[in-house]
Amino acid sequence: MSETRSLRVALLGAGTVGAQVARLLLEHHDELAARAGVPIDLVGIAVRDVSAKRTVDLPAELFTTDAETLIQGADIVVELMGGIEPAKSHILAAIGSGADVVTGNKALLAEHGAEIFAAAAQVGAEVYYEAAVAAAIPIIRPLRDSLAGDHVERILAIVNGSTNYILDRMDRFGDSMEDAQRVALELGYLEADPTLDVEGYDAAQKAAILAGLAFHTSVPAAAVHREGISAITLQDVESAREAGFVIKLLAIAERITDEDGVEGVSARVHPALVRRDHPLATVYGGNNAVFVEAEAAGPLMFYGAGAGGVQTASAVLGDVVSIARRHLAGGVGVGESIAADLAVLPIGAAETRYRISLEVEDRPGVLAELAGILAARGVSVETLQQTTDATDPTADPAAERDGGTASLVIGTHTARDAALAAAVDALSASDAVESVRSVLRIEGA
C-alpha cells in the first residue's frame, strides 16, 4: 500500500459508542493522521434507519443502510452494532474482502471469537477488540503484546460497572439490594431489565474473552461458571465489612490443575470476598479494574471507567490507529494464538477459601458436629465466629446457652469447590442447621 493513500474506515452502527467514534474520526482527523502516519478517512456509516435521531450531529451523506457495499470498499471495518447477527456476517465479510476489523462486541467474541480469529489468520487480517472488555481501560493489548513473553497465572477483574456500583452503595451507604438497584437504574447504570448485569451474563462474556487471551485457548461463554449478585443481602455486606472484606462481583480466569492432575483453565464469575487491603477493594462506583498476576511481571492492575460512549470510543480509536500504523509498516496481522488448547475445567476443580454463614441450633455439641461434617468432606475449619442469638439479640455470644438458634460464620482453609459444595449440602441436611444463609468465596488473598 502506498504511504500517501488514505485508509478508508467503514463504521457499522451509530449508537452511543458508534456516534462518538464517528465524531472523533471527523473532528480529530489531522491529529489522528499525524499519530498514525497516514490519513484515516471515515467513508460511511451503516445503520438500520438513516432518518433516526442521533446523539451526535453527523453529516447526513455518510449514512447508508447498505452495509455490504460499504464493507467492500473499506480498509478497516469498525463493528459497533452489537449482538450476534448481522454483526458476525458483516465481520466475516470484511475479513473476506481483505479488511481489518475493530469491534467492541463482547457477546459475539465470547461466542464466536475462535471462528472469527481463525478466518482472520487465514488471510493475514487483524481483529482488534480493546473496547470489548473494559471500555477505555487498556487490557487486551497489554495481555496480547506487553505480556506476550510472560506467563499469566491469574486474572481477577471487576468488569461490570453496574454491579460494582450496586455493591459499593450497599457497602459504603448501607443501601439494601433493592434500593441500590433503584438508584443505579435512576442514574443510568442499569437497564430496565437488569438481568444481563445483575445475574453476571455480561461479566461472563468478558471473562471468556480474558481467559482465552491470557491462556491462549478457546473459552466459550457457555463454559464460564456464572453467579450473579441478586442473592447478596445487606447482612452479607455488613458481615463482610466486620471481617475486613468487601464483596465484589469478580470475573476470574486462572490456570489450575484438577484432582486427576489435568491442567486447564478455570473461568468463573461470582460474588467474592476481597480483603480491604487488596487493590480491587478500592474500585468504587461504576469503575472497572483488571488485576493480573504474572510470573515475571508480578501483580499489575489496570483501572478506570468501564463504560460510556466517549470512553469506549477512545479504545476503538486506539485500535484503529494501531491498525493504520501496521498498514503503513507493510506488515500482516499476527492473529490470536490459541495454540495451548487447554480444557476449561468445571467450577468444582477450583480451589479457594470460603465463609459460610449459618443459623444453627444453640445447644452443646453443635460446633463439633458441624466441624465433623466439613472434615468428612475434606474441608477444614480455619475460623469460627458465633455472632448473635436469634432469640435474644442482646445475649453475650460467648456465653454457654441451650435453646433457640445462633448465627455462625465458618471460615475454611483452601478447599476444592466440589468438596465445599458437598459439605454445604450436608450442612443443609443436618438437623442442627436451621439454614445456610450464604456461602461466599474468598479471592485475591
Coordinates of C-alpha atoms in Angstrom, one line a residue:
M1 CA 0.0 0.0 0.0
S2 CA 1.2 3.5 -0.8
E3 CA 2.0 5.6 2.2
T4 CA 0.1 8.6 0.7
R5 CA -3.2 6.8 0.2
S6 CA -5.8 7.3 3.0
L7 CA -7.1 4.4 4.9
R8 CA -10.9 4.0 4.4
V9 CA -12.9 3.3 7.6
A10 CA -16.4 1.9 7.4
L11 CA -18.4 2.2 10.6
L12 CA -21.2 -0.3 11.3
G13 CA -23.6 1.2 13.9
A14 CA -24.1 4.8 15.2
G15 CA -25.4 4.2 18.7
T16 CA -23.9 5.7 21.8
V17 CA -20.4 4.5 21.0
G18 CA -20.5 4.5 17.3
A19 CA -21.7 8.1 17.1
Q20 CA -18.7 9.2 19.3
V21 CA -16.3 7.2 17.2
A22 CA -17.6 9.0 14.1
R23 CA -17.4 12.4 15.7
L24 CA -13.8 11.8 16.9
L25 CA -12.7 10.5 13.5
L26 CA -14.0 13.6 11.8
E27 CA -13.1 16.2 14.4
H28 CA -9.6 14.8 15.1
H29 CA -8.8 13.8 11.5
D30 CA -5.5 15.7 11.2
E31 CA -4.3 14.7 14.7
L32 CA -5.1 11.0 14.1
A33 CA -3.3 11.1 10.7
A34 CA -0.2 12.5 12.4
R35 CA -0.3 9.8 15.1
A36 CA -0.9 7.0 12.6
G37 CA 1.4 8.3 9.9
V38 CA -1.4 8.0 7.3
P39 CA -4.8 9.8 6.8
I40 CA -7.7 7.9 8.3
D41 CA -11.0 8.7 6.4
L42 CA -14.5 7.8 7.6
V43 CA -16.2 6.8 4.3
G44 CA -19.6 5.7 5.6
I45 CA -21.8 4.7 8.5
A46 CA -24.1 1.7 8.1
V47 CA -27.3 1.9 10.1
R48 CA -30.8 0.4 10.1
D49 CA -32.6 3.7 9.7
V50 CA -30.8 6.7 8.2
S51 CA -33.6 9.1 9.5
A52 CA -33.3 8.1 13.1
K53 CA -32.3 10.8 15.6
R54 CA -28.6 10.6 16.7
T55 CA -26.9 11.7 19.9
V56 CA -24.3 13.4 17.8
D57 CA -24.7 15.7 14.8
L58 CA -23.0 13.9 11.8
P59 CA -23.1 14.6 8.1
A60 CA -26.2 13.0 6.5
E61 CA -24.3 11.9 3.4
L62 CA -22.2 9.4 5.5
F63 CA -25.2 7.3 6.4
T64 CA -26.3 4.2 4.5
T65 CA -28.4 1.1 5.0
D66 CA -26.2 -0.9 2.6
A67 CA -23.6 -2.3 4.9
E68 CA -22.4 -5.0 2.4
T69 CA -21.4 -2.4 -0.2
L70 CA -19.8 -0.2 2.4
I71 CA -17.7 -3.1 3.7
Q72 CA -16.3 -4.0 0.3
G73 CA -14.7 -0.6 -0.2
A74 CA -13.1 -0.3 3.3
D75 CA -9.6 -1.0 4.6
I76 CA -10.8 -1.0 8.2
V77 CA -14.3 -2.0 9.3
V78 CA -15.4 -0.9 12.8
E79 CA -18.3 -3.0 14.0
L80 CA -20.3 -1.4 16.8
M81 CA -23.7 -2.8 16.1
G82 CA -23.8 -5.3 19.0
G83 CA -25.5 -8.7 19.0
I84 CA -24.6 -11.8 17.1
E85 CA -26.3 -11.2 13.7
P86 CA -25.8 -9.5 11.4
A87 CA -22.6 -8.4 13.1
K88 CA -20.9 -11.8 12.7
S89 CA -21.7 -12.0 9.0
H90 CA -20.5 -8.4 8.4
I91 CA -17.2 -9.1 10.2
L92 CA -16.6 -12.3 8.3
A93 CA -17.4 -10.5 5.0
A94 CA -15.0 -7.7 6.0
I95 CA -12.2 -10.2 6.6
G96 CA -13.0 -12.0 3.4
S97 CA -12.7 -8.7 1.5
G98 CA -9.2 -8.1 2.9
A99 CA -10.2 -5.5 5.6
D100 CA -9.0 -5.4 9.1
V101 CA -11.7 -5.3 11.9
V102 CA -12.2 -3.4 15.1
T103 CA -15.1 -4.4 17.3
G104 CA -16.4 -3.9 20.8
N105 CA -18.8 -6.7 20.6
K106 CA -18.2 -8.8 23.7
A107 CA -21.2 -11.1 23.1
L108 CA -20.0 -12.0 19.6
L109 CA -16.4 -12.6 20.6
A110 CA -17.3 -14.7 23.6
E111 CA -19.5 -17.0 21.5
H112 CA -17.8 -17.0 18.1
G113 CA -14.3 -15.5 18.7
A114 CA -12.4 -18.6 17.7
E115 CA -14.2 -18.7 14.3
I116 CA -13.5 -15.0 13.6
F117 CA -9.9 -15.2 14.7
A118 CA -9.3 -18.3 12.5
A119 CA -10.8 -16.6 9.5
A120 CA -8.6 -13.5 10.0
A121 CA -5.5 -15.7 10.4
Q122 CA -6.1 -17.4 7.1
V123 CA -5.9 -14.1 5.2
G124 CA -3.4 -12.2 7.4
A125 CA -6.1 -9.8 8.6
E126 CA -6.2 -8.4 12.1
V127 CA -9.1 -8.3 14.6
Y128 CA -8.7 -5.7 17.4
Y129 CA -11.2 -5.6 20.3
E130 CA -9.8 -3.4 23.1
A131 CA -13.3 -2.0 23.8
A132 CA -14.9 -5.4 24.3
V133 CA -13.9 -5.9 27.9
A134 CA -13.4 -2.7 29.9
A135 CA -14.1 0.2 27.6
A136 CA -11.3 2.8 28.0
I137 CA -9.2 0.6 30.2
P138 CA -6.3 -0.9 28.1
I139 CA -6.2 -4.6 28.9
I140 CA -6.4 -6.5 25.6
R141 CA -3.2 -5.0 24.2
P142 CA -1.2 -5.5 27.4
L143 CA -2.2 -9.2 27.6
R144 CA -1.6 -9.8 23.9
D145 CA 1.6 -7.7 23.4
S146 CA 3.2 -6.4 26.6
L147 CA 2.9 -9.7 28.5
A148 CA 3.4 -11.9 25.4
G149 CA 6.7 -13.2 26.9
D150 CA 5.4 -13.7 30.4
H151 CA 3.3 -16.4 32.0
V152 CA 0.0 -15.1 33.2
E153 CA -1.2 -17.1 36.2
R154 CA -4.4 -15.5 37.2
I155 CA -6.7 -12.6 36.4
L156 CA -9.2 -11.1 38.9
A157 CA -11.4 -8.5 37.3
I158 CA -14.3 -6.1 38.0
V159 CA -15.7 -5.7 34.6
N160 CA -19.3 -4.8 35.2
G161 CA -19.7 -1.2 36.4
S162 CA -23.5 -1.6 37.2
T163 CA -23.0 -4.4 39.8
N164 CA -19.9 -2.7 41.2
Y165 CA -22.0 0.4 41.7
I166 CA -24.7 -1.5 43.5
L167 CA -22.4 -3.4 45.8
D168 CA -20.5 -0.2 46.5
R169 CA -23.7 1.6 47.6
M170 CA -24.5 -1.3 49.9
D171 CA -21.1 -1.3 51.4
R172 CA -20.5 2.5 51.8
F173 CA -24.0 3.8 52.2
G174 CA -25.9 0.9 53.7
D175 CA -28.4 0.6 50.9
S176 CA -30.4 -2.6 50.6
M177 CA -30.1 -4.5 47.3
E178 CA -33.4 -3.2 46.2
D179 CA -32.6 0.4 47.0
A180 CA -29.1 0.2 45.4
Q181 CA -30.6 -1.2 42.2
R182 CA -33.3 1.6 42.2
V183 CA -30.6 4.3 42.4
A184 CA -28.5 2.5 39.8
L185 CA -31.4 2.5 37.4
E186 CA -32.2 6.2 38.0
L187 CA -28.6 7.1 37.3
G188 CA -28.4 5.0 34.1
Y189 CA -26.1 2.3 35.4
L190 CA -28.8 -0.3 34.9
E191 CA -31.2 -1.1 32.1
A192 CA -34.9 -1.5 32.8
D193 CA -34.2 -5.3 32.6
P194 CA -31.1 -5.6 34.7
T195 CA -30.7 -9.4 34.2
L196 CA -27.6 -9.2 32.0
D197 CA -25.7 -7.2 34.6
V198 CA -27.1 -8.4 37.9
E199 CA -27.0 -12.1 37.0
G200 CA -23.5 -12.0 35.7
Y201 CA -24.1 -12.6 32.0
D202 CA -22.2 -9.5 30.9
A203 CA -19.2 -10.3 33.1
A204 CA -19.2 -13.9 32.0
Q205 CA -18.8 -12.9 28.3
K206 CA -15.9 -10.7 29.3
A207 CA -14.4 -13.4 31.4
A208 CA -14.4 -15.7 28.4
I209 CA -12.5 -13.2 26.3
L210 CA -9.9 -12.5 29.0
A211 CA -9.4 -16.2 29.8
G212 CA -9.0 -17.1 26.1
L213 CA -6.5 -14.3 25.5
A214 CA -4.5 -14.8 28.7
F215 CA -4.1 -18.6 28.3
H216 CA -4.0 -18.9 24.5
T217 CA -7.0 -21.2 24.3
S218 CA -10.7 -21.1 23.3
V219 CA -13.1 -20.4 26.1
P220 CA -16.7 -20.1 25.1
A221 CA -19.0 -18.1 27.2
A222 CA -21.1 -21.1 28.0
A223 CA -18.1 -22.7 29.7
V224 CA -17.8 -19.8 32.2
H225 CA -19.3 -20.6 35.6
R226 CA -21.7 -17.8 36.4
E227 CA -23.4 -16.5 39.5
G228 CA -24.9 -13.0 39.9
I229 CA -25.4 -10.7 42.9
S230 CA -29.1 -10.9 43.3
A231 CA -28.8 -13.2 46.4
I232 CA -26.4 -10.8 48.2
T233 CA -28.1 -9.2 51.2
L234 CA -27.1 -6.1 53.3
Q235 CA -26.4 -8.6 56.1
D236 CA -23.8 -10.3 53.9
V237 CA -22.2 -6.9 53.2
E238 CA -22.1 -5.9 56.8
S239 CA -20.8 -9.2 58.0
A240 CA -18.0 -9.0 55.3
R241 CA -17.1 -5.5 56.5
E242 CA -16.8 -6.6 60.1
A243 CA -14.4 -9.4 59.0
G244 CA -12.3 -7.0 56.9
F245 CA -13.7 -7.8 53.5
V246 CA -15.7 -6.2 50.7
I247 CA -18.0 -8.1 48.3
K248 CA -17.2 -7.7 44.6
L249 CA -18.6 -9.4 41.6
L250 CA -15.4 -10.8 40.1
A251 CA -14.6 -12.3 36.7
I252 CA -11.8 -14.8 37.3
A253 CA -9.5 -16.6 34.9
E254 CA -6.7 -18.8 36.2
R255 CA -4.6 -21.8 35.4
I256 CA -5.5 -24.7 37.7
T257 CA -4.9 -28.5 38.0
D258 CA -7.7 -30.8 38.9
E259 CA -7.6 -33.7 41.3
D260 CA -6.5 -36.0 38.5
G261 CA -3.6 -33.8 37.6
V262 CA -5.2 -32.4 34.4
E263 CA -4.0 -28.8 33.8
G264 CA -6.7 -26.5 32.5
V265 CA -8.3 -23.1 32.8
S266 CA -10.9 -22.0 35.4
A267 CA -13.1 -19.2 34.1
R268 CA -15.8 -18.1 36.5
V269 CA -18.0 -15.1 37.6
H270 CA -19.4 -14.9 41.1
P271 CA -19.6 -12.6 44.1
A272 CA -16.4 -12.9 46.2
L273 CA -15.0 -11.6 49.4
V274 CA -11.9 -9.4 48.8
R275 CA -9.7 -8.2 51.6
R276 CA -9.9 -4.4 52.1
D277 CA -6.2 -4.0 51.7
H278 CA -6.4 -5.6 48.2
P279 CA -6.2 -3.1 45.3
L280 CA -9.6 -4.3 43.9
A281 CA -11.3 -3.4 47.2
T282 CA -10.8 0.3 46.3
V283 CA -12.6 0.2 43.0
Y284 CA -15.6 2.3 43.8
G285 CA -18.8 3.3 42.0
G286 CA -19.2 2.3 38.3
N287 CA -15.4 1.9 37.7
N288 CA -13.8 -1.3 36.5
A289 CA -10.4 -2.8 37.1
V290 CA -8.4 -5.8 35.9
F291 CA -5.8 -7.3 38.3
V292 CA -3.3 -9.5 36.5
E293 CA -0.9 -11.9 38.3
A294 CA 2.1 -12.7 36.0
E295 CA 5.1 -14.9 36.8
A296 CA 7.7 -12.4 35.9
A297 CA 5.9 -9.0 35.9
G298 CA 4.2 -9.8 39.2
P299 CA 0.9 -8.1 40.1
L300 CA -0.4 -5.5 37.7
M301 CA -3.7 -3.5 37.9
F302 CA -5.5 -1.6 35.2
Y303 CA -8.2 0.7 36.4
G304 CA -10.6 3.2 35.0
A305 CA -14.1 3.8 33.5
G306 CA -15.6 0.6 32.3
A307 CA -18.4 2.1 30.3
G308 CA -19.5 5.3 28.5
G309 CA -19.7 6.3 24.9
V310 CA -16.7 8.6 24.7
Q311 CA -14.6 6.3 26.9
T312 CA -15.3 3.3 24.8
A313 CA -14.7 5.3 21.6
S314 CA -11.3 6.1 22.9
A315 CA -10.4 2.4 23.0
V316 CA -11.9 1.9 19.5
L317 CA -9.8 4.7 18.0
G318 CA -6.7 3.3 19.7
D319 CA -7.3 0.1 17.8
V320 CA -7.9 2.0 14.5
V321 CA -4.6 3.9 14.9
S322 CA -2.7 0.7 15.7
I323 CA -4.0 -1.0 12.5
A324 CA -3.2 2.1 10.5
R325 CA 0.4 2.0 11.7
R326 CA 0.7 -1.6 10.8
H327 CA -0.6 -0.8 7.3
L328 CA 2.0 1.9 7.0
A329 CA 4.7 -0.5 8.0
G330 CA 3.5 -3.0 5.5
G331 CA 3.1 -5.9 7.9
V332 CA 0.4 -8.6 8.1
G333 CA -1.7 -9.4 11.1
V334 CA -0.3 -11.9 13.6
G335 CA -3.7 -13.1 14.7
E336 CA -4.7 -14.6 18.0
S337 CA -2.8 -17.5 19.5
I338 CA -5.0 -20.4 20.6
A339 CA -2.2 -23.0 20.5
A340 CA -2.4 -24.1 24.1
D341 CA -5.8 -25.8 23.7
L342 CA -6.3 -26.1 27.4
A343 CA -9.5 -27.6 28.8
V344 CA -11.9 -25.3 30.6
L345 CA -12.4 -27.1 33.9
P346 CA -15.6 -27.1 35.9
I347 CA -16.1 -24.9 38.9
G348 CA -15.7 -27.9 41.2
A349 CA -12.0 -28.1 40.3
A350 CA -11.3 -24.6 41.5
E351 CA -9.7 -24.1 44.9
T352 CA -10.1 -21.2 47.3
R353 CA -11.2 -20.3 50.8
Y354 CA -14.8 -19.8 51.9
R355 CA -17.0 -18.1 54.5
I356 CA -20.2 -20.0 55.3
S357 CA -23.0 -18.2 57.2
L358 CA -25.4 -20.4 59.1
E359 CA -28.3 -20.4 61.5
V360 CA -27.9 -23.4 63.8
E361 CA -29.4 -24.9 66.9
D362 CA -28.0 -23.3 70.0
R363 CA -27.0 -26.4 72.1
P364 CA -23.9 -28.0 73.3
G365 CA -22.0 -30.1 70.8
V366 CA -23.3 -28.4 67.6
L367 CA -19.9 -26.8 66.7
A368 CA -18.1 -30.2 66.9
E369 CA -20.9 -31.7 64.8
L370 CA -20.6 -29.1 62.1
A371 CA -16.8 -29.3 62.0
G372 CA -17.1 -33.1 61.6
I373 CA -19.5 -32.7 58.7
L374 CA -17.0 -30.4 56.9
A375 CA -13.9 -32.6 57.8
A376 CA -15.6 -35.7 56.4
R377 CA -15.7 -34.0 53.0
G378 CA -12.2 -32.7 53.0
V379 CA -13.0 -29.1 54.2
S380 CA -11.1 -27.9 57.3
V381 CA -12.2 -25.0 59.6
E382 CA -9.9 -22.1 59.9
T383 CA -12.1 -19.6 61.8
L384 CA -15.4 -19.9 63.7
Q385 CA -17.4 -16.9 64.8
Q386 CA -20.6 -17.2 66.8
T387 CA -22.3 -13.9 66.4
T388 CA -25.8 -13.5 67.8
D389 CA -28.6 -15.5 69.4
A390 CA -31.6 -15.2 67.1
T391 CA -34.0 -15.3 70.1
D392 CA -32.1 -12.6 72.1
P393 CA -30.0 -10.1 70.1
T394 CA -28.6 -8.7 73.3
A395 CA -27.2 -12.0 74.6
D396 CA -23.5 -12.5 75.1
P397 CA -22.3 -14.6 72.1
A398 CA -19.5 -16.1 74.2
A399 CA -21.9 -17.3 76.9
E400 CA -22.9 -21.0 77.2
R401 CA -26.5 -21.3 76.0
D402 CA -29.0 -24.0 75.3
G403 CA -32.1 -23.5 73.2
G404 CA -33.0 -21.1 70.4
T405 CA -30.7 -20.6 67.5
A406 CA -27.4 -19.0 67.0
S407 CA -25.7 -17.3 64.0
L408 CA -22.4 -18.8 62.9
V409 CA -19.8 -17.8 60.3
I410 CA -17.3 -20.6 59.4
G411 CA -14.2 -19.6 57.6
T412 CA -12.4 -22.5 55.8
H413 CA -8.9 -23.3 54.7
T414 CA -8.4 -23.7 51.0
A415 CA -10.6 -26.4 49.6
R416 CA -11.9 -27.7 46.2
D417 CA -15.2 -26.1 45.2
A418 CA -16.7 -29.6 44.7
A419 CA -15.8 -30.6 48.3
L420 CA -17.2 -27.4 49.6
A421 CA -20.5 -27.8 47.7
A422 CA -20.8 -31.4 49.1
A423 CA -20.1 -30.1 52.6
V424 CA -22.8 -27.3 52.2
D425 CA -25.3 -29.9 51.0
A426 CA -24.6 -32.0 54.1
L427 CA -24.8 -29.0 56.4
S428 CA -28.2 -28.1 54.9
A429 CA -29.4 -31.6 55.5
S430 CA -28.3 -31.6 59.2
D431 CA -30.9 -31.4 61.9
A432 CA -28.6 -29.0 63.7
V433 CA -28.7 -26.4 60.9
E434 CA -31.8 -24.2 60.6
S435 CA -30.5 -22.6 57.4
V436 CA -27.4 -21.9 55.3
R437 CA -27.7 -18.1 54.7
S438 CA -24.8 -17.6 52.3
V439 CA -21.6 -19.1 51.0
L440 CA -19.0 -16.7 49.7
R441 CA -15.6 -17.5 48.2
I442 CA -12.6 -15.5 49.3
E443 CA -10.5 -14.4 46.4
G444 CA -7.3 -12.5 46.0
A445 CA -5.9 -13.5 49.3

